[in-house]
Coordinates of C-alpha atoms in Angstrom, one line a residue:
Chain A
G1 CA 85.6 137.7 80.5
A2 CA 88.2 135.8 78.6
G3 CA 90.4 134.7 81.4
V4 CA 90.7 134.1 85.1
S5 CA 90.5 137.4 86.9
Q6 CA 92.0 138.1 90.4
S7 CA 91.9 141.1 92.7
P8 CA 93.6 142.9 94.0
S9 CA 96.8 142.5 92.0
N10 CA 98.9 143.7 94.9
K11 CA 98.1 143.8 98.6
V12 CA 100.3 145.1 101.4
T13 CA 99.1 144.5 104.9
E14 CA 100.4 144.7 108.5
K15 CA 101.1 141.5 110.4
G16 CA 98.1 140.4 112.3
K17 CA 95.5 141.8 109.9
D18 CA 93.0 139.7 107.9
V19 CA 93.0 139.8 104.1
E20 CA 90.6 138.6 101.4
L21 CA 91.7 137.7 97.9
R22 CA 89.2 137.3 95.1
C23 CA 89.0 135.1 92.0
D24 CA 86.6 135.2 89.1
P25 CA 87.0 132.0 87.1
I26 CA 86.4 131.5 83.4
S27 CA 82.7 131.3 82.8
G28 CA 81.5 127.7 82.6
H29 CA 84.5 126.3 84.4
T30 CA 83.3 124.0 87.2
A31 CA 86.6 123.5 89.0
L32 CA 88.5 126.3 90.8
Y33 CA 91.9 126.0 92.4
W34 CA 94.1 128.2 94.7
Y35 CA 97.9 127.9 94.7
R36 CA 100.6 129.8 96.5
Q37 CA 104.0 130.7 95.1
R38 CA 106.7 131.9 97.4
L39 CA 109.6 133.8 96.0
G40 CA 111.9 131.6 93.9
Q41 CA 109.7 128.5 94.4
G42 CA 107.2 126.4 92.5
L43 CA 103.5 126.6 93.1
E44 CA 102.0 124.9 96.2
F45 CA 98.4 123.6 96.0
L46 CA 96.1 125.1 98.7
I47 CA 92.5 124.2 98.0
Y48 CA 90.1 123.2 95.2
F49 CA 86.4 123.4 94.5
Q50 CA 84.5 121.1 92.1
G51 CA 80.9 121.8 91.4
N52 CA 78.8 121.2 94.5
S53 CA 81.2 118.7 96.1
A54 CA 82.9 119.4 99.4
P55 CA 86.2 121.3 98.7
D56 CA 89.5 119.6 99.0
K57 CA 91.3 121.6 101.6
S58 CA 94.3 119.3 102.0
G59 CA 96.8 122.0 101.0
L60 CA 95.8 124.7 103.4
P61 CA 98.9 125.4 105.6
S62 CA 97.0 126.3 108.8
D63 CA 93.5 127.1 110.2
R64 CA 94.2 130.8 109.5
F65 CA 93.5 130.0 105.8
S66 CA 90.0 129.4 104.5
A67 CA 88.2 129.8 101.2
E68 CA 84.7 129.9 99.9
R69 CA 83.1 129.6 96.5
T70 CA 79.6 130.8 95.5
G71 CA 78.1 128.2 93.2
E72 CA 80.3 127.9 90.1
S73 CA 81.5 131.5 90.2
V74 CA 83.6 133.8 92.4
S75 CA 85.8 132.5 95.1
T76 CA 87.5 134.3 98.0
L77 CA 90.6 133.1 99.9
T78 CA 90.8 134.6 103.4
I79 CA 93.9 134.7 105.5
Q80 CA 93.4 135.6 109.1
R81 CA 96.0 137.1 111.4
T82 CA 98.5 137.3 108.6
Q83 CA 102.1 136.5 109.3
Q84 CA 105.3 137.5 107.4
E85 CA 105.6 133.9 106.0
D86 CA 102.3 134.4 104.3
S87 CA 104.0 136.8 101.9
A88 CA 103.7 135.2 98.4
V89 CA 101.8 135.4 95.2
Y90 CA 98.4 133.7 95.4
L91 CA 97.3 132.2 92.1
C92 CA 93.8 131.1 91.2
A93 CA 93.1 128.8 88.3
S94 CA 90.0 127.3 86.8
M95 CA 89.5 124.2 84.7
G96 CA 86.7 123.0 82.3
Q97 CA 85.3 119.5 82.0
G98 CA 87.5 116.5 81.4
R99 CA 91.2 116.2 80.9
T100 CA 91.9 119.9 80.2
P101 CA 94.7 122.0 81.6
L102 CA 94.4 124.7 84.3
H103 CA 94.1 128.3 83.3
F104 CA 95.7 130.6 85.8
G105 CA 95.0 134.2 86.7
N106 CA 97.7 136.8 87.1
G107 CA 97.8 136.3 90.9
T108 CA 97.6 138.6 93.9
R109 CA 101.0 139.5 95.4
L110 CA 100.6 139.7 99.1
T111 CA 103.2 141.4 101.3
V112 CA 102.9 141.2 105.0
T113 CA 105.0 143.8 106.8
Chain B
E1 CA 104.7 112.4 99.4
D2 CA 104.7 113.3 95.7
K3 CA 107.8 115.0 94.5
V4 CA 108.8 116.8 91.3
V5 CA 112.4 117.9 90.7
Q6 CA 113.6 120.1 87.9
S7 CA 117.0 120.7 86.6
P8 CA 118.9 122.9 86.0
L9 CA 117.5 125.5 88.4
S10 CA 118.7 128.2 86.1
L11 CA 120.2 128.4 82.6
V12 CA 121.7 131.3 80.6
V13 CA 122.1 130.9 76.9
H14 CA 122.4 133.0 73.7
E15 CA 119.9 133.4 71.0
G16 CA 119.9 130.5 68.6
D17 CA 121.1 128.0 71.2
T18 CA 119.1 124.8 71.9
V19 CA 118.2 124.0 75.5
T20 CA 116.9 120.9 77.3
L21 CA 115.1 121.2 80.6
N22 CA 114.7 118.2 82.8
C23 CA 111.9 117.1 85.1
S24 CA 111.9 113.9 87.3
Y25 CA 109.0 112.8 89.4
E26 CA 108.1 110.4 92.2
V27 CA 104.4 110.1 92.7
T28 CA 102.0 107.6 94.2
N29 CA 99.4 108.1 91.4
F30 CA 100.2 109.3 87.9
R31 CA 97.6 111.0 85.7
S32 CA 99.6 113.4 83.5
L33 CA 102.8 115.5 83.4
L34 CA 102.4 119.2 82.5
W35 CA 104.7 122.0 81.4
Y36 CA 103.9 125.6 82.0
K37 CA 105.8 128.8 81.0
Q38 CA 105.7 131.7 83.6
E39 CA 106.9 135.1 82.5
K40 CA 105.8 137.9 84.8
K41 CA 102.6 136.6 86.2
A42 CA 100.2 133.8 85.1
P43 CA 101.7 130.5 84.2
T44 CA 100.6 129.6 80.6
F45 CA 100.1 126.0 79.5
L46 CA 102.6 124.4 77.1
F47 CA 102.1 120.6 77.1
M48 CA 100.2 117.8 78.8
L49 CA 101.8 114.4 78.5
T50 CA 100.2 111.1 79.4
S51 CA 101.8 108.5 77.3
S52 CA 105.5 107.4 77.2
G53 CA 107.5 108.0 74.1
I54 CA 105.1 110.3 72.2
E55 CA 106.7 113.6 71.5
K56 CA 104.5 116.7 71.6
K57 CA 105.5 119.7 69.5
S58 CA 104.5 123.3 69.3
G59 CA 106.7 125.4 67.0
R60 CA 110.2 125.4 68.5
L61 CA 109.2 123.7 71.7
S62 CA 108.8 119.9 72.1
S63 CA 108.4 117.6 75.1
I64 CA 108.5 113.9 75.8
L65 CA 107.7 111.6 78.7
D66 CA 109.3 108.5 79.9
K67 CA 107.0 106.7 82.4
K68 CA 109.4 103.9 83.1
E69 CA 112.3 106.2 84.1
L70 CA 109.9 108.8 85.6
F71 CA 111.1 111.9 83.8
S72 CA 110.2 114.3 81.1
I73 CA 112.2 116.8 79.0
L74 CA 111.3 120.1 77.4
N75 CA 113.4 121.1 74.4
I76 CA 113.5 124.6 72.9
T77 CA 115.4 125.0 69.6
A78 CA 116.7 128.2 68.1
T79 CA 116.0 130.1 71.4
Q80 CA 114.8 133.7 71.3
T81 CA 114.9 136.4 74.0
G82 CA 111.1 136.0 74.3
D83 CA 111.8 132.4 75.6
S84 CA 113.2 133.9 78.8
A85 CA 110.9 132.8 81.5
I86 CA 110.5 130.3 84.4
Y87 CA 109.5 126.8 83.0
L88 CA 107.5 124.8 85.5
C89 CA 106.9 121.1 85.4
A90 CA 104.0 119.6 87.3
N91 CA 102.4 116.2 88.0
A92 CA 98.7 115.7 88.1
G93 CA 98.4 112.6 90.4
G94 CA 95.7 113.3 92.9
T95 CA 92.0 113.2 92.9
S96 CA 91.8 115.9 90.2
Y97 CA 93.6 116.8 87.0
G98 CA 94.0 120.2 88.4
K99 CA 95.5 119.3 91.7
L100 CA 99.2 119.6 90.7
T101 CA 102.5 119.0 92.4
F102 CA 105.0 121.5 90.9
G103 CA 108.7 121.4 90.6
Q104 CA 110.7 124.5 91.7
G105 CA 111.1 125.6 88.1
T106 CA 113.9 126.3 85.7
I107 CA 114.8 130.0 85.1
L108 CA 115.8 130.4 81.5
T109 CA 117.6 133.6 80.4
V110 CA 118.2 134.0 76.7
H111 CA 120.7 136.8 75.8
P112 CA 120.6 138.5 72.4

């Protein structure tokens, strides 16, 4: 595909349920990032994967958040026992080699009721 | 803690006006300063700045970085309604060029 693909585009869930968000990066991009954007705010870094290295999880807000990546392809972000403050747009981005900019997907809008 | 602050938070202009958006940063490690445009969904890349004083241009948009005073500006001349968007400034200062600290964004509205 031409760009970063995320699914679902929208997700409404009840408080306390688990959700999984999916990201397909641009083919050949070795680095993959997850960001969160709350309403009216800038993007907050959550986690990134670079090749086979251990992921940088320093932005994950709590142990309810986790992410996995299979090789250099698909990644899933899992939020367990969702809370209302988890409501946000979750954006995935990938990056090629060297000093190149991030390419973002369209995001998943998560609403926790 | 790294910090990026944008001003103004919102701006309303008419077509044809010129606008200047501001971004200041305080970071422990600087790699580059980036500008993104966000319309409805995915932020799209505009500029990456690494050196002071060198203006980058793309059509009616231009940007410059001052590493001594720790700020950047984004200029848009002859604005059009299609320029209406959120403009995001971000610093790449961590262990990766993609690990960005974003400002809160400037919401630009261009009226016909």
